[in-house]
Structures are given as structure tokens and as C-alpha cells.
GROMACS .gro file of C-alpha atoms in nm:
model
  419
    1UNK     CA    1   7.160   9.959   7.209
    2UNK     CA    2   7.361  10.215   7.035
    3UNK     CA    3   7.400  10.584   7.171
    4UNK     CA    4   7.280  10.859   6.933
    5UNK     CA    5   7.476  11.130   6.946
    6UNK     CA    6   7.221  11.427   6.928
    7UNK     CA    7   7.452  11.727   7.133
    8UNK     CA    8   7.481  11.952   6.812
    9UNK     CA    9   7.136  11.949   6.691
   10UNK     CA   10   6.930  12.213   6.810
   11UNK     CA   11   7.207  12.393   6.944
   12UNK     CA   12   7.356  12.377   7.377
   13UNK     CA   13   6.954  12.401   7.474
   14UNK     CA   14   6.868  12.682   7.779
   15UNK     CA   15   7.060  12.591   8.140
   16UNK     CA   16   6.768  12.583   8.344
   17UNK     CA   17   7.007  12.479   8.656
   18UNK     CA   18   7.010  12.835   8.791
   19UNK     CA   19   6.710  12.948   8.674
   20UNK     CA   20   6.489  12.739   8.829
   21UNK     CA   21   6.681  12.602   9.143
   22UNK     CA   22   6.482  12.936   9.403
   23UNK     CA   23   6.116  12.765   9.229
   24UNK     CA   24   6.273  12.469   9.337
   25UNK     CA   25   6.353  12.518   9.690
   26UNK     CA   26   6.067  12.673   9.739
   27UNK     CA   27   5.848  12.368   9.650
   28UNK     CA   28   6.087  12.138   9.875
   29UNK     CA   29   6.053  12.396  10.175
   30UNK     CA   30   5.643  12.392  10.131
   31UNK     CA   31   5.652  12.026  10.082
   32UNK     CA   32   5.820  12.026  10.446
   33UNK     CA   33   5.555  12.251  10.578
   34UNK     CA   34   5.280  12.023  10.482
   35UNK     CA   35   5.451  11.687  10.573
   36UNK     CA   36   5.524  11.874  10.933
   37UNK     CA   37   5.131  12.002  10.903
   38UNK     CA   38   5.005  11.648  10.797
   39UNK     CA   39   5.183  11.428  11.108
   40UNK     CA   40   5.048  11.715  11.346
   41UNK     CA   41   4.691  11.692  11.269
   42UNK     CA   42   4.712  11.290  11.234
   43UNK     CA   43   4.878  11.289  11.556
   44UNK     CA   44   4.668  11.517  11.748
   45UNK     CA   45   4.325  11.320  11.632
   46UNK     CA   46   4.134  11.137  11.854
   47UNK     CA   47   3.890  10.845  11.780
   48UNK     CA   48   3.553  10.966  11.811
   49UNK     CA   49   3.694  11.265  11.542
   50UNK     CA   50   3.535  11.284  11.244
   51UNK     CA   51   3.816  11.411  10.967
   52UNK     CA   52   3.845  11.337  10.619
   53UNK     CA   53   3.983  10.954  10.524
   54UNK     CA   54   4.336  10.964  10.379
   55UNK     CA   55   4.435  10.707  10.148
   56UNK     CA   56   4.736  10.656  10.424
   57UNK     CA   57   4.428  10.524  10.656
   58UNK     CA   58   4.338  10.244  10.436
   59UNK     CA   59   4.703  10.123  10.440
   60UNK     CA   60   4.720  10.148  10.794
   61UNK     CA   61   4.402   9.963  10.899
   62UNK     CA   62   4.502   9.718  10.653
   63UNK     CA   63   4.848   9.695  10.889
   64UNK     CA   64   4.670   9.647  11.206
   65UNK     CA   65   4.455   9.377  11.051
   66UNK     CA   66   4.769   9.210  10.969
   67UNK     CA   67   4.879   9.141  11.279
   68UNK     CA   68   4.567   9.057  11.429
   69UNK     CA   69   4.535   8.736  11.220
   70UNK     CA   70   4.245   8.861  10.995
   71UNK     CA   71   4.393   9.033  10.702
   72UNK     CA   72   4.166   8.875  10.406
   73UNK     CA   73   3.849   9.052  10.504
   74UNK     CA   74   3.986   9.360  10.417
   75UNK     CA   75   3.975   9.201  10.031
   76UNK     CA   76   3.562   9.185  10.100
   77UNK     CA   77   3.350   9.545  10.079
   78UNK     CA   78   3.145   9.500  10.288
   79UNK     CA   79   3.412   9.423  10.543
   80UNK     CA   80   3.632   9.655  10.438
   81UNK     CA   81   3.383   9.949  10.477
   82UNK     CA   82   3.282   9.909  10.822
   83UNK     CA   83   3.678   9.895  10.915
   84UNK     CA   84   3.689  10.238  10.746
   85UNK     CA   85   3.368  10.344  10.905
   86UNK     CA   86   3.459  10.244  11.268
   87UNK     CA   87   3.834  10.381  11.197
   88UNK     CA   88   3.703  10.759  11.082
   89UNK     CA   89   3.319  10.776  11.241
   90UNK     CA   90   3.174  10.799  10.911
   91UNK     CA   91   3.096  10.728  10.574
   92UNK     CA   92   3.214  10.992  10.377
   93UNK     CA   93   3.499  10.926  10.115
   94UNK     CA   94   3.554  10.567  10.217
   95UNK     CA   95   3.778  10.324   9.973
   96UNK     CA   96   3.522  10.052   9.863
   97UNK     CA   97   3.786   9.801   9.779
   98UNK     CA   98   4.122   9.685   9.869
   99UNK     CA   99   4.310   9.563   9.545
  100UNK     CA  100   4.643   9.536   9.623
  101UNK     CA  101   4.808   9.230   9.604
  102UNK     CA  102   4.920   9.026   9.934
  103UNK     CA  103   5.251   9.178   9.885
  104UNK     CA  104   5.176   9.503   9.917
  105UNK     CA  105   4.966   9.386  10.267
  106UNK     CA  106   5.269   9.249  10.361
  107UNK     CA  107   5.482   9.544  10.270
  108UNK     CA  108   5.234   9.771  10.486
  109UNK     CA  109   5.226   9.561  10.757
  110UNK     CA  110   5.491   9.747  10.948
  111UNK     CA  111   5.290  10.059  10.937
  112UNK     CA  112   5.007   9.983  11.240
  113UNK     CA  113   5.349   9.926  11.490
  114UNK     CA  114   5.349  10.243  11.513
  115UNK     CA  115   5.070  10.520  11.628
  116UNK     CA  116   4.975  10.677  11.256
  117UNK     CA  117   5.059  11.034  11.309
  118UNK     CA  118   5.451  10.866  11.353
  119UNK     CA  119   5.361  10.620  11.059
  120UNK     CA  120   5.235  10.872  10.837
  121UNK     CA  121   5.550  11.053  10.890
  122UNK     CA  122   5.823  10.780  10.836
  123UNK     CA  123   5.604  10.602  10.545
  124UNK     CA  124   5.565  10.938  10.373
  125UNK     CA  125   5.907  11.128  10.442
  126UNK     CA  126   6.079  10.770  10.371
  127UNK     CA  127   5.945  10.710  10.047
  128UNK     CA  128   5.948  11.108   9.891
  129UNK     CA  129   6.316  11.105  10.013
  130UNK     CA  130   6.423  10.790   9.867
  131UNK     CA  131   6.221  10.958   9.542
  132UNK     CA  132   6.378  11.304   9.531
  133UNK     CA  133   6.744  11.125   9.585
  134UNK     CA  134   6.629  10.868   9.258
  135UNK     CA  135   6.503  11.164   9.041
  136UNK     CA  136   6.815  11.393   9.094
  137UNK     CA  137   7.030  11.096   9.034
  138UNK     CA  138   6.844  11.038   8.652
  139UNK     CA  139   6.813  11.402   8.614
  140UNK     CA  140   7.128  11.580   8.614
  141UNK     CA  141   7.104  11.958   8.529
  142UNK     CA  142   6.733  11.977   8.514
  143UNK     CA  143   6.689  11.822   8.849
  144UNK     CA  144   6.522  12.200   8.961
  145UNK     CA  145   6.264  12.186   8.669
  146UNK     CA  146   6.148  11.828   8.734
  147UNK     CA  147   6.070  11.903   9.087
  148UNK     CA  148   5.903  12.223   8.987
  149UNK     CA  149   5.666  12.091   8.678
  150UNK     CA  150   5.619  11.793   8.970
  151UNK     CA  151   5.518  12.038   9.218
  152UNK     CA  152   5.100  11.932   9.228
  153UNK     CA  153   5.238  11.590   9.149
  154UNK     CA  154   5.471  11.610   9.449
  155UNK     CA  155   5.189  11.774   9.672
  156UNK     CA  156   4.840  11.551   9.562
  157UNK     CA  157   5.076  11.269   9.667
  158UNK     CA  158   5.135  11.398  10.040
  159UNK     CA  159   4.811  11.507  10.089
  160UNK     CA  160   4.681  11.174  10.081
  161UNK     CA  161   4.956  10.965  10.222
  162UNK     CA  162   4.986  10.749   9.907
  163UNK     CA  163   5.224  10.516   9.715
  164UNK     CA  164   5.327  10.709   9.445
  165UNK     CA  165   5.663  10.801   9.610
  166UNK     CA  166   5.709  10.454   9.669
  167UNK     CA  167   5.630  10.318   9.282
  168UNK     CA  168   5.786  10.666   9.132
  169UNK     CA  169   6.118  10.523   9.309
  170UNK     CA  170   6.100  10.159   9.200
  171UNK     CA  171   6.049  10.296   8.853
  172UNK     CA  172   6.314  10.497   8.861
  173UNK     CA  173   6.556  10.319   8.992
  174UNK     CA  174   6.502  10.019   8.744
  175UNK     CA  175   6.545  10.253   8.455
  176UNK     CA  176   6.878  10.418   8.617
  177UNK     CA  177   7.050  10.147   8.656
  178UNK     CA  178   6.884   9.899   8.336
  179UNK     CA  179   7.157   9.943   8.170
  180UNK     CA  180   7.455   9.870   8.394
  181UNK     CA  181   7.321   9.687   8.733
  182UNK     CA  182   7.094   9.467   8.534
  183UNK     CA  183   7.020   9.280   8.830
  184UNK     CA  184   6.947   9.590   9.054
  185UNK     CA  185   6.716   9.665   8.795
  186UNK     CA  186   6.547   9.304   8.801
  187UNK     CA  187   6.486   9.347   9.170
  188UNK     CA  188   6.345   9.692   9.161
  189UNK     CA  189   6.114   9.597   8.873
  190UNK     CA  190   6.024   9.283   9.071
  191UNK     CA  191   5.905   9.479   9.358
  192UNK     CA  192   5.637   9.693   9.112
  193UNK     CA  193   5.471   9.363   9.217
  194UNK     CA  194   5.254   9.574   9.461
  195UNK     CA  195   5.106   9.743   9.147
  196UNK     CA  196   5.231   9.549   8.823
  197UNK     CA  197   4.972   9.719   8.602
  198UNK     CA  198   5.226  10.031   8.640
  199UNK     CA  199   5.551   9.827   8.533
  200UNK     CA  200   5.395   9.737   8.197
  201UNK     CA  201   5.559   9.925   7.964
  202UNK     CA  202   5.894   9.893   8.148
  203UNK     CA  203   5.880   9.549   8.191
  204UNK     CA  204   5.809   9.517   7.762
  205UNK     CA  205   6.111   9.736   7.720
  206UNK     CA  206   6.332   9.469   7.906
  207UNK     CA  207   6.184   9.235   7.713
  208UNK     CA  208   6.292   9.405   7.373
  209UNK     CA  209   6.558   9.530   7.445
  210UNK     CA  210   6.679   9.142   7.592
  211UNK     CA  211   6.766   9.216   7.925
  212UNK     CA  212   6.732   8.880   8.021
  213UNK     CA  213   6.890   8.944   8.379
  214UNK     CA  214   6.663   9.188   8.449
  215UNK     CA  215   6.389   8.993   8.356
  216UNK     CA  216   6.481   8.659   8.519
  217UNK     CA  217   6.548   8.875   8.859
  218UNK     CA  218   6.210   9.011   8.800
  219UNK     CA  219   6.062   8.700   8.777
  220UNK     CA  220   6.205   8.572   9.046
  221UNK     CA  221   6.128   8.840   9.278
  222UNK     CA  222   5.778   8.767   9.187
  223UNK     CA  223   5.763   8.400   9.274
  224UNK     CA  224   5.993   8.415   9.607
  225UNK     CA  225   5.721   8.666   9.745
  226UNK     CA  226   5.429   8.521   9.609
  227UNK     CA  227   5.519   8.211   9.830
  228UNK     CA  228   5.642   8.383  10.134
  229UNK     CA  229   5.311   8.563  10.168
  230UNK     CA  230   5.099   8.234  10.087
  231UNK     CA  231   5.293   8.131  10.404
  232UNK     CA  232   5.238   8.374  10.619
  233UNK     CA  233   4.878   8.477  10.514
  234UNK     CA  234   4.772   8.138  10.356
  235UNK     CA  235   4.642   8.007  10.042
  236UNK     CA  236   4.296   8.159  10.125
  237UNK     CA  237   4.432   8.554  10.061
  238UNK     CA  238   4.491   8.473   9.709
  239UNK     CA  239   4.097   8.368   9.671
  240UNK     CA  240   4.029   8.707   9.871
  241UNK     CA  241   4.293   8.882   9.630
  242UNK     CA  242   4.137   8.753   9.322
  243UNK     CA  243   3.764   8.809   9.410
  244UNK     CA  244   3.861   9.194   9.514
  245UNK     CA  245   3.965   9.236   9.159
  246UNK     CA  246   3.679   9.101   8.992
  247UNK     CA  247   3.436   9.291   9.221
  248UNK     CA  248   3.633   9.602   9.168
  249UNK     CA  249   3.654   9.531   8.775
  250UNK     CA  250   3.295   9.520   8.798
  251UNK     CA  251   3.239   9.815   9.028
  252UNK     CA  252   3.473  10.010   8.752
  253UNK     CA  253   3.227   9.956   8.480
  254UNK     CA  254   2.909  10.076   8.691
  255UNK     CA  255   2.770  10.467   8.712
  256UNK     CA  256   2.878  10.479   9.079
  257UNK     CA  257   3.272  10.481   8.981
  258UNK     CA  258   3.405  10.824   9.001
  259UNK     CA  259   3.649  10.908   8.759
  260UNK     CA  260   3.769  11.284   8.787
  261UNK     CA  261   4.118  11.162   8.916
  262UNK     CA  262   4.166  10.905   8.736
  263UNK     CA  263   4.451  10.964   8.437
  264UNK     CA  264   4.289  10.708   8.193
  265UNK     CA  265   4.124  10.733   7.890
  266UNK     CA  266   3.885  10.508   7.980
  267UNK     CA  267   3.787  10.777   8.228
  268UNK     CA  268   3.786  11.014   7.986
  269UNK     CA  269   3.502  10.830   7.767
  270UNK     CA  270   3.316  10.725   8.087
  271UNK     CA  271   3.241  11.105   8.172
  272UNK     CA  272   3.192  11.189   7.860
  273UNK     CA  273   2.867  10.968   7.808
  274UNK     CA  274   3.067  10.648   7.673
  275UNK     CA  275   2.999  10.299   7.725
  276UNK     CA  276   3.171  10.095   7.985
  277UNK     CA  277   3.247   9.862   7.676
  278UNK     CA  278   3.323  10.124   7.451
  279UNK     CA  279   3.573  10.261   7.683
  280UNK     CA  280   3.743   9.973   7.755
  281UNK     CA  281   3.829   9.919   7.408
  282UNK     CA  282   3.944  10.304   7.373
  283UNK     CA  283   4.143  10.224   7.663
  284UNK     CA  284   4.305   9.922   7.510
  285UNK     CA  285   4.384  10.131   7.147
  286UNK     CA  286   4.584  10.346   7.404
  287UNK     CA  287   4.787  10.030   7.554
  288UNK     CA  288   4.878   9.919   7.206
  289UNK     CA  289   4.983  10.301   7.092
  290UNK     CA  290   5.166  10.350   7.423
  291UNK     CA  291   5.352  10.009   7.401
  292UNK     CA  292   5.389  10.023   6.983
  293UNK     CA  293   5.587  10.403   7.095
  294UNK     CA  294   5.814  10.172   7.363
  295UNK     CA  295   5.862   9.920   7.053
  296UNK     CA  296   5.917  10.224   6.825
  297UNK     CA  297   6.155  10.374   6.988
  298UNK     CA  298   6.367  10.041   7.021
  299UNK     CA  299   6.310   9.965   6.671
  300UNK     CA  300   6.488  10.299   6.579
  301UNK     CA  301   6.812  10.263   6.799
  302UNK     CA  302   6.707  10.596   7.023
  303UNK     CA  303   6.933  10.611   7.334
  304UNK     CA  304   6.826  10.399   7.608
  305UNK     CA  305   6.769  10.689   7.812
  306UNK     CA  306   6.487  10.832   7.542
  307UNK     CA  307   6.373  10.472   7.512
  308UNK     CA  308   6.330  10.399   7.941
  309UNK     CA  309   6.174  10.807   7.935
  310UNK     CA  310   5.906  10.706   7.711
  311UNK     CA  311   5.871  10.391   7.877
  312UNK     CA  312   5.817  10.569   8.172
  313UNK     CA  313   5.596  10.783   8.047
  314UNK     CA  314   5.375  10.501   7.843
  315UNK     CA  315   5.384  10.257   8.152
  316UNK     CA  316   5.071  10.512   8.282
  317UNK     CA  317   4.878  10.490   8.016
  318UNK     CA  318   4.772  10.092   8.020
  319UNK     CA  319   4.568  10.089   8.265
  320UNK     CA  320   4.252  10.188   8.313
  321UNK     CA  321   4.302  10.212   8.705
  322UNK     CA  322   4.612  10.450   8.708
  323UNK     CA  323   4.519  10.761   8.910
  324UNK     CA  324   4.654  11.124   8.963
  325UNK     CA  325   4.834  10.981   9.279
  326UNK     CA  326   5.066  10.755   9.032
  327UNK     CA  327   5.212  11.036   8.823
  328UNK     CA  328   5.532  11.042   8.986
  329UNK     CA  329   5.598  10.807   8.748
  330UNK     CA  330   5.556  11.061   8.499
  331UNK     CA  331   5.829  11.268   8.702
  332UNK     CA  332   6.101  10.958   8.626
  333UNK     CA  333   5.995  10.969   8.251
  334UNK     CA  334   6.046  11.344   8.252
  335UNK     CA  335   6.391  11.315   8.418
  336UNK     CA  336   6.505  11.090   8.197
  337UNK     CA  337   6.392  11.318   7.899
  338UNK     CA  338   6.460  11.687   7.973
  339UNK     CA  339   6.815  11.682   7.957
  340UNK     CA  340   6.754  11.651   7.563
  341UNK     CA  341   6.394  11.743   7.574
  342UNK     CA  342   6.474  12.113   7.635
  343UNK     CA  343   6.782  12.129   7.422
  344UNK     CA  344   6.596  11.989   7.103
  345UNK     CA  345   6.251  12.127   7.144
  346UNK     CA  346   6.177  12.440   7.003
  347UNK     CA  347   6.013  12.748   7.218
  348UNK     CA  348   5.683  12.666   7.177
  349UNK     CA  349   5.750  12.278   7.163
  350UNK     CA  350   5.931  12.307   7.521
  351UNK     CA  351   5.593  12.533   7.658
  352UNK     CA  352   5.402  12.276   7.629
  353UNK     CA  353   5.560  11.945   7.740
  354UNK     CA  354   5.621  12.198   8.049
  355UNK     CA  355   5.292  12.278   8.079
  356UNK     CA  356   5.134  11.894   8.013
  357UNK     CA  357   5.343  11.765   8.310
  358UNK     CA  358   5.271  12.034   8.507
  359UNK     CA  359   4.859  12.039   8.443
  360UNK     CA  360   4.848  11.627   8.446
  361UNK     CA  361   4.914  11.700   8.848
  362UNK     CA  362   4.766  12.010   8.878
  363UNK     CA  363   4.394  11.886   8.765
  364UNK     CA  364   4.392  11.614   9.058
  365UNK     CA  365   4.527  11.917   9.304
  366UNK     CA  366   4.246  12.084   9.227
  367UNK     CA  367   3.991  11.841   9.305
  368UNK     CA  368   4.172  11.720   9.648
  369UNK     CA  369   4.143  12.078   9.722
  370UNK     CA  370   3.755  12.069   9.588
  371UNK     CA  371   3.662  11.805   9.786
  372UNK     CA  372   3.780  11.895  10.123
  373UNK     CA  373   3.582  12.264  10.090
  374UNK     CA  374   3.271  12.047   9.965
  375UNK     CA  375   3.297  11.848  10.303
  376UNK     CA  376   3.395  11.508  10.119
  377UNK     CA  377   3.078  11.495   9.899
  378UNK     CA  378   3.186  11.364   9.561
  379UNK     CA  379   3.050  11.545   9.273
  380UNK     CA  380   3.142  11.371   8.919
  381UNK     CA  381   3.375  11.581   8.726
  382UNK     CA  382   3.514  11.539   8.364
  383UNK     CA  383   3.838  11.330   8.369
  384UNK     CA  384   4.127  11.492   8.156
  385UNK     CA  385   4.465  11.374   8.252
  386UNK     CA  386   4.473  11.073   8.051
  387UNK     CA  387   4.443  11.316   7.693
  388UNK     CA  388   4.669  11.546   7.838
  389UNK     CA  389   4.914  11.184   7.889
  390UNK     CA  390   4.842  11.142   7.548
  391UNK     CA  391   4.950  11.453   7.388
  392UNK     CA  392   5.267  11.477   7.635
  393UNK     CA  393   5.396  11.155   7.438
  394UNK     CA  394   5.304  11.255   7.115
  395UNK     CA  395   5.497  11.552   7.151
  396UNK     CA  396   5.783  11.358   7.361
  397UNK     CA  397   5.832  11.103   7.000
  398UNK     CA  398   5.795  11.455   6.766
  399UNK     CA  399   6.119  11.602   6.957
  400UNK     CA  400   6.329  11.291   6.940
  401UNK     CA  401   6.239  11.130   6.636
  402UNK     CA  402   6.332  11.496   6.449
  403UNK     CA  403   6.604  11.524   6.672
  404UNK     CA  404   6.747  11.170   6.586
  405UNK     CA  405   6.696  11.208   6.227
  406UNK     CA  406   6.909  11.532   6.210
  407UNK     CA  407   7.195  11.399   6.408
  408UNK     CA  408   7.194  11.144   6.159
  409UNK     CA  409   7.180  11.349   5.907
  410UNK     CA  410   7.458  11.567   6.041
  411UNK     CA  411   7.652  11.249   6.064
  412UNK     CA  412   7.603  11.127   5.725
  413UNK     CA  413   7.746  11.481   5.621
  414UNK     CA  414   8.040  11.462   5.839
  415UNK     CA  415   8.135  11.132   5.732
  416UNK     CA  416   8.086  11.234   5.366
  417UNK     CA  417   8.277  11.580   5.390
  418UNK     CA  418   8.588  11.379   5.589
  419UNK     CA  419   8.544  11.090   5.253
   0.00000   0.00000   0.00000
């Protein structure tokens, strides 16, 4: 894929390097504070305690079920529940289901070896490291500004222990090295295995753009741990696996699902008085926009750094069971994006992709934050993320496309003026 060369339009674009690098270390040092605040309170708690259920607890009763021999239950509510239940004392907030597939149980597995104050810490600090380190890599100047607009992102993701660090990473580090370490890439984008409804987008720009490497890796990433956890856990976890995800398809399509942190559309629709069908087919008009703008941008020769930042951004969008938790991603779409981003957006233009990223976390801060004063008890909200996802891309194609057709333009008249 050939490089546009955009640096003259728009003029040098603002160095945000310096001017954002104290909002910066400020969010790193309060990120610090919490993780340190987190792994105290999970390591002083005592069964018998009742505390609020962390996303990080379903992972790590999952673990412990792991290596007692009986992982598959955790696939069946009913099961699952009363894990939760005898885990945290009660009922509030519990996780219904368990939809991950049996690599992501094995991945976790290593998590219950150790007591889950400790496990929080290492799971957590391990995998927002490893994601900090991936987005400054892709990011170069506006490293500062990513990790502020990420700031709710960066927090929402602590607070609950979750994977988001872990996904934002594999994402990013397929899309840094796509275009040179093609088979670094395959294996990274293999690994989104543990939530392949996130690596959609990505996975269709390998495809287009013919990385065949990376896609072959991929592949076989796929396969070699789909039959190294049939042999550990047994044929019977796929069975589990698969009736999970119809029961939670199912559950997703009821008036008991709570949406307000979901980023979907189809949670958009389904608070605002919509169909379950209805929704679904809004939410699959979004898939096809968000992967015709991955095809689009292909099509049109951008550079593969706009093309993998849209992908990035798109790959959230499919789905109706992306959540506020998996924006990170977002964060590796940005990074790859704001170096031009900011240098060919106008004032106003660069306002609000700023304040889109920033508000697409800041909406699911909010509600953890709601939910903990109100004690747990889940009162349906409006979902909004996935139209502010929406807009963020529209605007993300506006900038480039213009910004593409002038360098080509100023090209044209170059080449012209020198014949």
C-alpha cells in the first residue's frame, strides 16, 4: 500500500508533546494510586465480606475452577451464579454468564495460584503496562494526549479488573507491526481468540490488504489452541462454550439485559423502546458501514497507518456485545490517527474527535461511579457510546479523505509546475 504524503496540507499541526505531558503524568500517577488502592482493599477482604463483585472476580473463580477439574460449569447460569454468590455473600451485580471461549479459561487459569489481592495486582499492572509501552510505541508525539482523552477509558478499566488492557495490547501490537513483522502480527491477532468479535475489522483489513502471513499465522494460532484446550479441558467444554453463547444471545434480546455500558448501537435502540429484532438489524447496518469505511479506506490507497486507525476504531462497532470496558481499543485507533488527525483537522474539527474519545469513556465512568453510591442496584440508563463511536468515525474519514485529496492535489500541481 502506497504512503500518502499529507505533511504540507493543513500546515505543521499544534505540538501537543509539551502541552499535555503534566495532564499526562498526572493521570499515570492517579492510575497508580488506584491500582495501589484496588490490591489493598482486595487483599485485606475476608470471606464472609460482602463488597461489590469486580469483573476481576469472575476471572478468578473461573481460575480456581480450573484447577479443580470442573471448569465447564462455569459455562451454565445457574452454576455460575451460585459460584459468584458463595465467592462475594450475595447477589448483587453478579455476571449471569461466562462467554469466553476455552482459551481465555485457559489463559486465566494462572490467576487462582495466587491469593487475588496479589492476582489482581500482577493481572492488572501486567497488562496496562504492556498497554501504555504498545500505545507510546504507535503514538509518537501525541503519546501525552492519548493517555489523557483515555483517562476514563484507562480508569473504568482498573476499576473493574478487566481485559481491556489485555485486548487494547493485542490490537495494538498487530497493527504496529502489520506492516513489517507480518508474522508478529499473525500471532497477536491470533490471540484476539479470547474475544474474536473485537478483531473483526482488523482481521478484514489483513484480508484486503493480502497479508497472507498474517492471516495464515492467525489461523494457525487459532487451531493449535483450539486443540490444546480440547486436551486439557475435553471435548465436553466446547458443548458448554457453545450453549453459553446461545443462552447469552438469548438473554441479550430479553428486557432483563442492561445496556447503559454497553458501546453498541444495538444498545442504543434497545433503551430507546426498539425491538430486539429491530436492533439487531440497526446493529448489523453499523457492521457493514464500519467494515465498508475499513474497505474504503483501502480502496483509496490511505496510509496503512490511517487504514489500521480506522480499523481500530471500526473493529468496536460490530458487535453488539462490545462494552465500555473494551474501548482501549479505541485508544490504539486514536494513536494511530492523531499524529495526522491534529495536524489536518481544523479547530473545531480537532474539539470534537477530542471530546468523542474522551466522553465514549467518560459515560461508563460515570455509571461505575453510579452504581457503587446506589449500593449495586442496577437502574436502566440510556446507552450512548455506540452514536458517539459513530460520529468519532465519521469525522475520523472527513479529516483524511479531505486531507488525502489535497495532498493529491498539491501533488498534481507540483508535478505540473516542475513539467
Amino acid at each position: 500500500m502506497s504512503e500518502v504524503r499529507v505533511r504540507q496540507v493543513g500546515g505543521p499541526g499544534p505540538d501537543f508533546s509539551g502541552k499535555w505531558a503534566m495532564g499526562a503524568r498526572f493521570v499515570l500517577y492517579g492510575l497508580a494510586i488506584v491500582l495501589v488502592l484496588m490490591t489493598a482493599s482486595l487483599s485485606s477482604w475476608q470471606a464472609g465480606q460482602f463488597r461489590h463483585l469486580l469483573d476481576f472476580d469472575a476471572f478468578y473463580i473461573v481460575a480456581q475452577r480450573v484447577w479443580l477439574g470442573d471448569v465447564a460449569q462455569v459455562y451454565y447460569f445457574d452454576q455460575f451464579a451460585k459460584l459468584q454468590i458463595d465467592a462475594i455473600g450475595r447477589d448483587i451485580n453478579i455476571f449471569g454468564y461466562w462467554t469466553y471461549p476455552p482459551q481465555f479459561t485457559l489463559l486465566v487459569a494462572p490467576l487462582a495460584l495466587l491469593p487475588v489481592g496479589a492476582s489482581y495486582f500482577l493481572f492488572v499492572a501486567g497488562t496496562l503496562g504492556v498497554y501504555l509501552l504498545t500505545l507510546r510505541a504507535i503514538s509518537k508525539s501525541c503519546f501525552a494526549l492519548v493517555v489523557i482523552l483515555l483517562a476514563p477509558v484507562l480508569l473504568l478499566t482498573l476499576f473493574g479488573g478487566q481485559n481491556g488492557f489485555l485486548t487494547g495490547s493485542l490490537i495494538g501490537v498487530t497493527c504496529l507491526t502489520m506492516e513489517r513483522k507480518p508474522i508478529a502480527a499473525g500471532l497477536s491477532l491470533g490471540m484476539m481468540v479470547i474475544k474474536p468479535h473485537l478483531a473483526v475489522a482488523v482481521g478484514i483489513y489483513a484480508l484486503l490488504a493480502r497479508r497472507w502471513m498474517t492471516v495464515m499465522t492467525a489461523m494457525a494460532v487459532v487451531l493449535l489452541s483450539s486443540i490444546l484446550c480440547t486436551l486439557l479441558f475435553g471435548t465436553s467444554i466446547w458443548s458448554a462454550f457453545l450453549t453459553s453463547s446461545h443462552d447469552s444471545a438469548v438473554f441479550l434480546g430479553s428486557e432483563r439485559f442492561h445496556f447503559f455500558r454497553s458501546i453498541s448501537l444495538y444498545a442504543i435502540m434497545r433503551t430507546a423502546g426498539f425491538s430486539a429484532s429491530l436492533a439487531f438489524l440497526g446493529q448489523a447496518a453499523v457492521a457493514v458501514v464500519a467494515l465498508s469505511a475499513v474497505a474504503f479506506a483501502i480502496y483509496r490507497d490511505f496510509p496503512a497507518r490511517w487504514s489500521l486507525g480506522i480499523s481500530a476504531v471500526a473493529t468496536l462497532m460490530i458487535s453488539p456485545y462490545a462494552y465500555d470496558y473494551d474501548l482501549p481499543i479505541l485508544g490504539v485507533g486514536m494513536a494511530l490517527l492523531l499524529p495526522d488527525l491534529t495536524r489536518l483537522a481544523t479547530g473545531g474539527e480537532r474539539a470534537a474527535i477530542y471530546g468523542l474519545t474522551f466522553m465514549s469513556g467518560f459515560y461508563g465512568l460515570f455509571q461505575i461511579l453510579r452504581l457503587t453510591i446506589q449500593d449495586g442496584k442496577s437502574i436502566e440508563q440510556p446507552a450512548l457510546d455506540g452514536l458517539l463511536l459513530v460520529t468519532l468515525l465519521w469525522l475520523i474519514l472527513r479529516v483524511l479523505l479531505r486531507g488525502a485529496d489535497e495532498a493529491r492535489r498539491n501533488s498534481r500541481d507540483r508535478a505540473e509546475a516542475v513539467g
